[in-house]
Amino acid sequence: MPQTAMIVDDALFIRTVLRTMLEDCGCQILAEAASGLEALRCLHAVTPDLIFLDIILPDANGIDILDDIRHRLPDTAVIICSSISQEQTIHKALQHGAAAYLHKPFTQEAVAAVLRQLEAA
């Protein structure tokens, strides 16, 4: 079944690359946001199956946005996408309800693997 997704990252380049990778995997992109507040506004209009969320945003901490998303949309899988590779940060994201952690820079294979992992869950 095709999945719907939203991408939250302040870098246009990352959003563009991730959009292409997700579309290549059969996902439909419902929205993109460059900030935490923009992401939360988008969620009033769309309910994606997946949200790809950066931790470092210009106006918010991604973990705080993750908490808000988990509260609003408990059935939506949130995948943290970040260049931060500290075990403590990864553990915190997973503790707060992230379905997966995708380390930047990511590859098409890594994105596809996360999608397969979520389908199997």
PDB file of C-alpha atoms in Angstrom:
ATOM      1  CA  MET A   1       0.000   0.000   0.000  1.00  0.00           C
ATOM      2  CA  PRO A   2       1.426   3.433  -0.884  1.00  0.00           C
ATOM      3  CA  GLN A   3       2.328   5.572   2.108  1.00  0.00           C
ATOM      4  CA  THR A   4       1.848   9.301   2.555  1.00  0.00           C
ATOM      5  CA  ALA A   5       4.625  11.383   4.060  1.00  0.00           C
ATOM      6  CA  MET A   6       5.596  14.811   5.324  1.00  0.00           C
ATOM      7  CA  ILE A   7       9.170  16.109   5.406  1.00  0.00           C
ATOM      8  CA  VAL A   8      10.326  18.571   8.080  1.00  0.00           C
ATOM      9  CA  ASP A   9      13.830  19.966   7.556  1.00  0.00           C
ATOM     10  CA  ASP A  10      15.135  23.514   7.364  1.00  0.00           C
ATOM     11  CA  ALA A  11      17.472  22.621   4.459  1.00  0.00           C
ATOM     12  CA  LEU A  12      15.752  22.802   1.067  1.00  0.00           C
ATOM     13  CA  PHE A  13      18.412  20.484  -0.378  1.00  0.00           C
ATOM     14  CA  ILE A  14      17.611  17.757   2.169  1.00  0.00           C
ATOM     15  CA  ARG A  15      13.873  18.130   1.603  1.00  0.00           C
ATOM     16  CA  THR A  16      14.385  17.848  -2.162  1.00  0.00           C
ATOM     17  CA  VAL A  17      16.646  14.788  -1.935  1.00  0.00           C
ATOM     18  CA  LEU A  18      14.401  13.046   0.585  1.00  0.00           C
ATOM     19  CA  ARG A  19      11.292  13.854  -1.489  1.00  0.00           C
ATOM     20  CA  THR A  20      12.876  12.183  -4.527  1.00  0.00           C
ATOM     21  CA  MET A  21      13.959   9.136  -2.513  1.00  0.00           C
ATOM     22  CA  LEU A  22      10.538   8.717  -0.931  1.00  0.00           C
ATOM     23  CA  GLU A  23       8.713   9.147  -4.223  1.00  0.00           C
ATOM     24  CA  ASP A  24      11.037   6.545  -5.753  1.00  0.00           C
ATOM     25  CA  CYS A  25       9.881   4.199  -2.970  1.00  0.00           C
ATOM     26  CA  GLY A  26       6.238   4.862  -3.812  1.00  0.00           C
ATOM     27  CA  CYS A  27       5.422   7.441  -1.140  1.00  0.00           C
ATOM     28  CA  GLN A  28       3.190  10.416  -1.805  1.00  0.00           C
ATOM     29  CA  ILE A  29       4.481  13.631  -0.201  1.00  0.00           C
ATOM     30  CA  LEU A  30       1.602  15.536   1.375  1.00  0.00           C
ATOM     31  CA  ALA A  31       3.593  18.435   2.822  1.00  0.00           C
ATOM     32  CA  GLU A  32       7.025  19.880   3.475  1.00  0.00           C
ATOM     33  CA  ALA A  33       8.009  22.251   6.256  1.00  0.00           C
ATOM     34  CA  ALA A  34      11.175  24.222   6.970  1.00  0.00           C
ATOM     35  CA  SER A  35      10.462  24.811  10.670  1.00  0.00           C
ATOM     36  CA  GLY A  36       8.748  23.270  13.631  1.00  0.00           C
ATOM     37  CA  LEU A  37       5.913  25.788  13.675  1.00  0.00           C
ATOM     38  CA  GLU A  38       5.349  25.355   9.949  1.00  0.00           C
ATOM     39  CA  ALA A  39       5.201  21.585  10.472  1.00  0.00           C
ATOM     40  CA  LEU A  40       2.596  21.879  13.211  1.00  0.00           C
ATOM     41  CA  ARG A  41       0.515  24.226  11.024  1.00  0.00           C
ATOM     42  CA  CYS A  42       0.682  21.709   8.160  1.00  0.00           C
ATOM     43  CA  LEU A  43      -0.648  19.006  10.455  1.00  0.00           C
ATOM     44  CA  HIS A  44      -3.940  20.905  10.713  1.00  0.00           C
ATOM     45  CA  ALA A  45      -4.446  20.246   6.985  1.00  0.00           C
ATOM     46  CA  VAL A  46      -2.832  16.845   6.390  1.00  0.00           C
ATOM     47  CA  THR A  47      -2.480  13.554   8.253  1.00  0.00           C
ATOM     48  CA  PRO A  48       0.480  11.673   6.795  1.00  0.00           C
ATOM     49  CA  ASP A  49       1.334   8.058   7.550  1.00  0.00           C
ATOM     50  CA  LEU A  50       5.000   9.050   8.009  1.00  0.00           C
ATOM     51  CA  ILE A  51       6.805  12.193   9.112  1.00  0.00           C
ATOM     52  CA  PHE A  52      10.523  12.605   8.462  1.00  0.00           C
ATOM     53  CA  LEU A  53      11.673  15.093  11.113  1.00  0.00           C
ATOM     54  CA  ASP A  54      15.000  16.847  11.616  1.00  0.00           C
ATOM     55  CA  ILE A  55      16.122  17.442  15.206  1.00  0.00           C
ATOM     56  CA  ILE A  56      17.755  20.827  14.672  1.00  0.00           C
ATOM     57  CA  LEU A  57      15.203  23.313  13.376  1.00  0.00           C
ATOM     58  CA  PRO A  58      15.483  27.115  13.327  1.00  0.00           C
ATOM     59  CA  ASP A  59      12.604  27.659  15.749  1.00  0.00           C
ATOM     60  CA  ALA A  60      12.301  24.436  17.715  1.00  0.00           C
ATOM     61  CA  ASN A  61      13.939  21.304  18.985  1.00  0.00           C
ATOM     62  CA  GLY A  62      12.804  18.314  16.932  1.00  0.00           C
ATOM     63  CA  ILE A  63      12.282  16.241  20.091  1.00  0.00           C
ATOM     64  CA  ASP A  64       9.727  18.812  21.306  1.00  0.00           C
ATOM     65  CA  ILE A  65       7.992  18.702  17.913  1.00  0.00           C
ATOM     66  CA  LEU A  66       8.092  14.889  18.087  1.00  0.00           C
ATOM     67  CA  ASP A  67       6.294  15.014  21.452  1.00  0.00           C
ATOM     68  CA  ASP A  68       3.609  17.273  19.977  1.00  0.00           C
ATOM     69  CA  ILE A  69       3.167  15.016  16.933  1.00  0.00           C
ATOM     70  CA  ARG A  70       2.942  11.870  19.088  1.00  0.00           C
ATOM     71  CA  HIS A  71       0.210  13.578  21.140  1.00  0.00           C
ATOM     72  CA  ARG A  72      -1.772  14.799  18.093  1.00  0.00           C
ATOM     73  CA  LEU A  73      -1.216  11.842  15.755  1.00  0.00           C
ATOM     74  CA  PRO A  74      -0.385   8.711  17.750  1.00  0.00           C
ATOM     75  CA  ASP A  75      -0.733   6.459  14.683  1.00  0.00           C
ATOM     76  CA  THR A  76       1.686   8.466  12.520  1.00  0.00           C
ATOM     77  CA  ALA A  77       5.223   7.056  12.386  1.00  0.00           C
ATOM     78  CA  VAL A  78       7.888   9.710  12.974  1.00  0.00           C
ATOM     79  CA  ILE A  79      11.346   9.064  11.580  1.00  0.00           C
ATOM     80  CA  ILE A  80      14.056  11.321  12.953  1.00  0.00           C
ATOM     81  CA  CYS A  81      16.535  12.413  10.252  1.00  0.00           C
ATOM     82  CA  SER A  82      19.620  14.041  11.678  1.00  0.00           C
ATOM     83  CA  SER A  83      23.354  14.391  11.344  1.00  0.00           C
ATOM     84  CA  ILE A  84      23.604  14.055  15.132  1.00  0.00           C
ATOM     85  CA  SER A  85      24.888  10.555  15.781  1.00  0.00           C
ATOM     86  CA  GLN A  86      25.325  10.653  19.555  1.00  0.00           C
ATOM     87  CA  GLU A  87      23.844   7.558  21.166  1.00  0.00           C
ATOM     88  CA  GLN A  88      22.205   9.718  23.836  1.00  0.00           C
ATOM     89  CA  THR A  89      20.318  11.750  21.203  1.00  0.00           C
ATOM     90  CA  ILE A  90      19.230   8.652  19.279  1.00  0.00           C
ATOM     91  CA  HIS A  91      18.079   6.986  22.506  1.00  0.00           C
ATOM     92  CA  LYS A  92      16.146  10.112  23.550  1.00  0.00           C
ATOM     93  CA  ALA A  93      14.375  10.299  20.171  1.00  0.00           C
ATOM     94  CA  LEU A  94      13.377   6.639  20.381  1.00  0.00           C
ATOM     95  CA  GLN A  95      12.238   7.066  24.002  1.00  0.00           C
ATOM     96  CA  HIS A  96      10.011   9.941  22.894  1.00  0.00           C
ATOM     97  CA  GLY A  97       8.288   7.754  20.326  1.00  0.00           C
ATOM     98  CA  ALA A  98      10.320   7.998  17.121  1.00  0.00           C
ATOM     99  CA  ALA A  99       9.745   4.920  14.979  1.00  0.00           C
ATOM    100  CA  ALA A 100      13.258   5.063  13.528  1.00  0.00           C
ATOM    101  CA  TYR A 101      16.403   7.183  13.341  1.00  0.00           C
ATOM    102  CA  LEU A 102      17.904   7.937   9.930  1.00  0.00           C
ATOM    103  CA  HIS A 103      21.422   9.359  10.018  1.00  0.00           C
ATOM    104  CA  LYS A 104      22.350  12.110   7.520  1.00  0.00           C
ATOM    105  CA  PRO A 105      23.661  11.877   4.922  1.00  0.00           C
ATOM    106  CA  PHE A 106      21.359   8.999   4.054  1.00  0.00           C
ATOM    107  CA  THR A 107      21.167   6.838   0.965  1.00  0.00           C
ATOM    108  CA  GLN A 108      18.247   5.539  -1.076  1.00  0.00           C
ATOM    109  CA  GLU A 109      18.946   2.104   0.403  1.00  0.00           C
ATOM    110  CA  ALA A 110      18.762   3.442   3.973  1.00  0.00           C
ATOM    111  CA  VAL A 111      15.446   5.191   3.286  1.00  0.00           C
ATOM    112  CA  ALA A 112      14.016   2.053   1.655  1.00  0.00           C
ATOM    113  CA  ALA A 113      15.211  -0.052   4.611  1.00  0.00           C
ATOM    114  CA  VAL A 114      13.415   2.218   7.092  1.00  0.00           C
ATOM    115  CA  LEU A 115      10.231   2.022   5.025  1.00  0.00           C
ATOM    116  CA  ARG A 116      10.473  -1.794   4.931  1.00  0.00           C
ATOM    117  CA  GLN A 117      11.097  -1.894   8.681  1.00  0.00           C
ATOM    118  CA  LEU A 118       7.981   0.193   9.319  1.00  0.00           C
ATOM    119  CA  GLU A 119       5.852  -1.949   6.982  1.00  0.00           C
ATOM    120  CA  ALA A 120       6.950  -5.087   8.853  1.00  0.00           C
ATOM    121  CA  ALA A 121       6.079  -3.590  12.256  1.00  0.00           C
TER     122      ALA A 121
END
